[in-house]
Amino acid sequence: GWRALLLPQLNRQSLYVYGSEVAVEKECIRQLQSGVFVIHPFSLMSYYIMCMMAITFLNLIGIPMEIAFLDGHSGLAWEGFNVFSDTLFLIDVALNFRMGIITDDAELQEAILDIKRIRVSYLRTWFIPDVIAAFPIGYILLFAQDLQYNNDDNPSKTNRMMRILMFVRILSLIRLARVSRLVRFFNEVEKVSNANLEVVRLFFRILSLFMMIFLLCHWNGCIQYFVPMLEEFPSDCWVRKENLMNATVIVKYSWGVFRALSQMIALSYGSMDAPTYVEMWIVMVSMVSGCLMYTVLVANATAMIVNVDPAAKEYKSKMSRLEHYMTFMKLPPELQLRINNYYQARYGGKWFDEKDVMDTVSSALKEQILTVMCSRLLRNVPIFQNRDENFINVVLQYLEYEVYQEGDVIVRQHVPGDRMFFIDHGQVLVEADSFERELCDGDFFGTCVLTKGKHLATVKALTDCQCFSLSWDDLQKALEGFPDVKKD
């Protein structure tokens, strides 16, 4: 039913975080067992975030335009959009108390779905800015305009209502606080996007930067016209000098943005023609904001170039050399595709040497890393249950990480067994003469290695599988220091 919309969806993002379809299904079960109304971060919420981001951006464009140029004649469509936006932002504040949070804890690998923790986190972070941004100015404007319509016959009341309307329109600038929501939406979209694709994350950063620059120029252009309007267009203001009093909104806006950009990028247009102190301050603010914009743009561009993921760079370099090798060896396209898919599944777009990483950390850290990664897998095997912790730690050091693609035969029936496998993520099919069985996350196979016997079944990967293996030789090395375990 409708509760399925709140559950994590099976897509590239959720598979990247949880590792396999089985793990995603377990996450769905965990949320259902919680029995509360909570929206999972990897549900269809990403589409909701993008929709809210678009509405927020339209608000940040339309609100200054309405205040500066429309003079209360925005039309029914825009008033309806204002009321709709205010309603949506109020609903959004309420929904944020029920939206799961993506945790940065790599060990937990799960979303925070506890209502109390969500509430405390939201109240400490974005609640106050969200409430300010959601202030229902649209409803107040409708109410004020309705009062003005009813008092049109009374001149004194009409003038008073005009002043109230102007105050409310200026007060509606408070809705520009929704720019904080835009920043937050960008952060949330980046989180629920495929974190493995550095290009996607870079795209969102560049897009957010240019949207902020556009909004700065847009607001500045509106202010250029808005301030003379507040002064009731004095005879020496730039609006009268350019004969824009009866011009269309598009012409007025174009001139305002042109003046703003000229001042921000130091072309000096309009800066020497500022007869009033107010316009002089506008020019100075424009110049300073332009310098800040230029500084931020250069700083971000430099940071993006310098801080591009080195692991992703190395991966691309390795893949480029691999492509040249496969082309030179004239490998079939199907085999080339499988090799590319293997590297993607094995390294996830980032090249790193696990052995080198393990060699550079202390023995205590190495033990903790291996315990986090593999300890739970060993505990599922009867022969490793209730064993000395020191023995388990020694065995962990001999485990080898392996990746198999869908359709790969991992072991064959009647072949001597030299390794035992522990499934971290993925599904395999065990096929014997008399039975078939599927294994998934946390299961193991290949116990014939304990007796150096032959495999009794063929094991084939049904999905991409991430496994750890333990060879017979390494097991014997681990047992050398524990004669009691070896005797058992």
Coordinates of C-alpha atoms in Angstrom, one line a residue, residues 276-446:
T276 CA 21.7 60.4 -4.3
Y277 CA 23.3 58.9 -1.2
V278 CA 21.1 55.9 -1.4
E279 CA 22.1 55.1 -5.0
M280 CA 25.7 55.6 -4.0
W281 CA 25.4 53.0 -1.3
I282 CA 23.7 50.6 -3.7
V283 CA 26.7 51.0 -6.1
M284 CA 29.2 50.3 -3.3
V285 CA 27.2 47.2 -2.1
S286 CA 27.1 46.0 -5.7
M287 CA 30.8 46.4 -6.1
V288 CA 31.6 44.6 -2.9
S289 CA 29.2 41.8 -3.7
G290 CA 30.8 41.5 -7.1
C291 CA 34.2 41.1 -5.6
L292 CA 33.0 38.5 -3.2
M293 CA 31.2 36.7 -6.0
Y294 CA 34.4 36.6 -8.0
T295 CA 36.5 35.5 -5.0
V296 CA 34.0 32.7 -4.2
L297 CA 33.9 31.6 -7.9
V298 CA 37.7 31.4 -8.2
A299 CA 38.1 29.7 -4.8
N300 CA 35.5 27.1 -5.5
A301 CA 36.8 26.4 -9.0
T302 CA 40.4 26.0 -7.6
A303 CA 39.2 23.7 -4.8
M304 CA 37.2 21.6 -7.3
I305 CA 40.3 21.1 -9.5
V306 CA 42.7 20.5 -6.6
N307 CA 40.5 18.3 -4.5
V308 CA 39.2 16.0 -7.2
D309 CA 39.2 12.5 -5.7
P310 CA 42.7 11.0 -6.1
A311 CA 41.4 7.5 -5.8
A312 CA 39.0 8.1 -8.6
K313 CA 41.8 9.6 -10.7
E314 CA 43.9 6.6 -10.2
Y315 CA 41.0 4.3 -11.0
K316 CA 40.4 6.2 -14.3
S317 CA 44.1 5.9 -15.1
K318 CA 44.2 2.1 -14.4
M319 CA 41.0 1.7 -16.5
S320 CA 42.5 3.7 -19.4
R321 CA 45.6 1.4 -19.4
L322 CA 43.3 -1.6 -19.2
E323 CA 41.2 -0.4 -22.2
H324 CA 44.4 -0.1 -24.2
Y325 CA 45.5 -3.6 -23.2
M326 CA 42.2 -5.2 -24.1
T327 CA 42.1 -3.4 -27.4
F328 CA 45.7 -4.4 -28.2
M329 CA 44.9 -8.1 -27.3
K330 CA 41.7 -7.9 -29.4
L331 CA 39.6 -9.3 -26.7
P332 CA 35.9 -9.9 -27.6
P333 CA 33.5 -7.0 -26.7
E334 CA 31.6 -9.3 -24.3
L335 CA 34.7 -10.2 -22.4
Q336 CA 35.8 -6.5 -22.3
L337 CA 32.4 -5.6 -20.8
R338 CA 32.7 -8.3 -18.1
I339 CA 36.2 -7.1 -17.2
N340 CA 35.0 -3.5 -16.9
N341 CA 32.0 -4.6 -14.8
Y342 CA 34.4 -6.6 -12.6
Y343 CA 36.6 -3.6 -11.9
Q344 CA 33.5 -1.5 -11.1
A345 CA 32.2 -4.1 -8.7
R346 CA 35.6 -4.7 -7.2
Y347 CA 36.8 -1.1 -6.7
G348 CA 33.6 0.9 -7.0
G349 CA 35.2 3.6 -9.2
K350 CA 38.1 4.2 -6.7
W351 CA 41.5 2.5 -6.9
F352 CA 43.2 1.6 -3.6
D353 CA 45.7 -1.1 -2.5
E354 CA 44.2 -2.9 0.5
K355 CA 47.5 -4.5 1.4
D356 CA 49.3 -1.2 1.4
V357 CA 46.6 0.3 3.6
M358 CA 46.8 -2.5 6.1
D359 CA 50.6 -2.4 6.1
T360 CA 50.6 1.3 7.0
V361 CA 48.3 1.1 10.0
S362 CA 49.1 -0.2 13.5
S363 CA 48.4 -3.8 14.4
A364 CA 45.7 -2.7 16.8
L365 CA 43.9 -0.7 14.1
K366 CA 44.4 -3.5 11.6
E367 CA 42.7 -5.8 14.0
Q368 CA 39.8 -3.4 14.6
I369 CA 39.3 -2.9 10.8
L370 CA 39.2 -6.7 10.2
T371 CA 36.9 -7.2 13.1
V372 CA 34.4 -4.6 11.8
M373 CA 34.6 -6.1 8.2
C374 CA 34.7 -9.8 8.8
S375 CA 34.1 -10.9 12.4
R376 CA 30.4 -11.3 12.0
L377 CA 31.0 -13.6 9.0
L378 CA 33.2 -16.0 11.0
R379 CA 30.8 -16.1 13.9
N380 CA 28.1 -17.6 11.6
V381 CA 30.3 -20.7 11.1
P382 CA 29.9 -23.4 13.8
I383 CA 33.6 -24.3 13.9
F384 CA 34.5 -20.6 14.8
Q385 CA 31.7 -20.1 17.3
N386 CA 32.7 -19.9 21.0
R387 CA 36.4 -19.9 20.1
D388 CA 39.2 -17.9 21.7
E389 CA 39.1 -14.3 20.6
N390 CA 42.8 -14.4 19.8
F391 CA 42.3 -17.3 17.4
I392 CA 39.5 -15.4 15.6
N393 CA 41.8 -12.4 15.3
V394 CA 44.6 -14.5 13.8
V395 CA 42.2 -16.1 11.3
L396 CA 40.8 -12.7 10.3
Q397 CA 44.3 -11.6 9.1
Y398 CA 44.3 -14.5 6.5
L399 CA 41.0 -13.7 4.9
E400 CA 41.2 -12.6 1.3
Y401 CA 38.6 -10.2 -0.3
E402 CA 37.2 -11.5 -3.6
V403 CA 34.5 -10.3 -6.0
Y404 CA 32.5 -12.5 -8.4
Q405 CA 30.1 -11.3 -11.1
E406 CA 26.7 -12.7 -11.9
G407 CA 27.0 -16.0 -13.6
D408 CA 30.6 -16.8 -12.4
V409 CA 31.1 -20.3 -11.2
I410 CA 32.9 -19.9 -7.8
V411 CA 33.5 -23.6 -7.1
R412 CA 32.8 -26.8 -9.1
Q413 CA 31.5 -30.1 -7.9
H414 CA 34.0 -33.0 -7.4
V415 CA 36.9 -30.5 -7.5
P416 CA 39.3 -30.7 -4.5
G417 CA 38.5 -27.8 -2.1
D418 CA 41.3 -25.5 -1.2
R419 CA 39.3 -22.5 0.1
M420 CA 36.3 -21.7 2.2
F421 CA 34.0 -18.7 1.3
F422 CA 32.1 -16.3 3.5
I423 CA 29.5 -14.1 1.7
D424 CA 29.6 -10.5 2.7
H425 CA 27.1 -9.2 0.1
G426 CA 25.3 -11.0 -2.8
Q427 CA 23.5 -14.2 -3.6
V428 CA 24.8 -17.6 -4.9
L429 CA 23.1 -20.8 -6.0
V430 CA 24.4 -24.1 -4.7
E431 CA 23.7 -26.9 -7.2
A432 CA 24.2 -30.6 -6.3
D433 CA 22.9 -33.8 -7.8
S434 CA 20.0 -34.0 -5.4
F435 CA 19.3 -30.5 -4.3
E436 CA 19.5 -26.7 -5.0
R437 CA 19.8 -24.0 -2.5
E438 CA 20.3 -20.2 -2.4
L439 CA 22.7 -18.5 0.0
C440 CA 23.0 -14.8 0.7
D441 CA 24.6 -12.2 3.0
G442 CA 26.3 -13.9 6.0
D443 CA 26.2 -17.4 4.7
F444 CA 29.2 -19.6 4.0
F445 CA 30.2 -22.6 1.8
G446 CA 33.3 -24.7 1.0

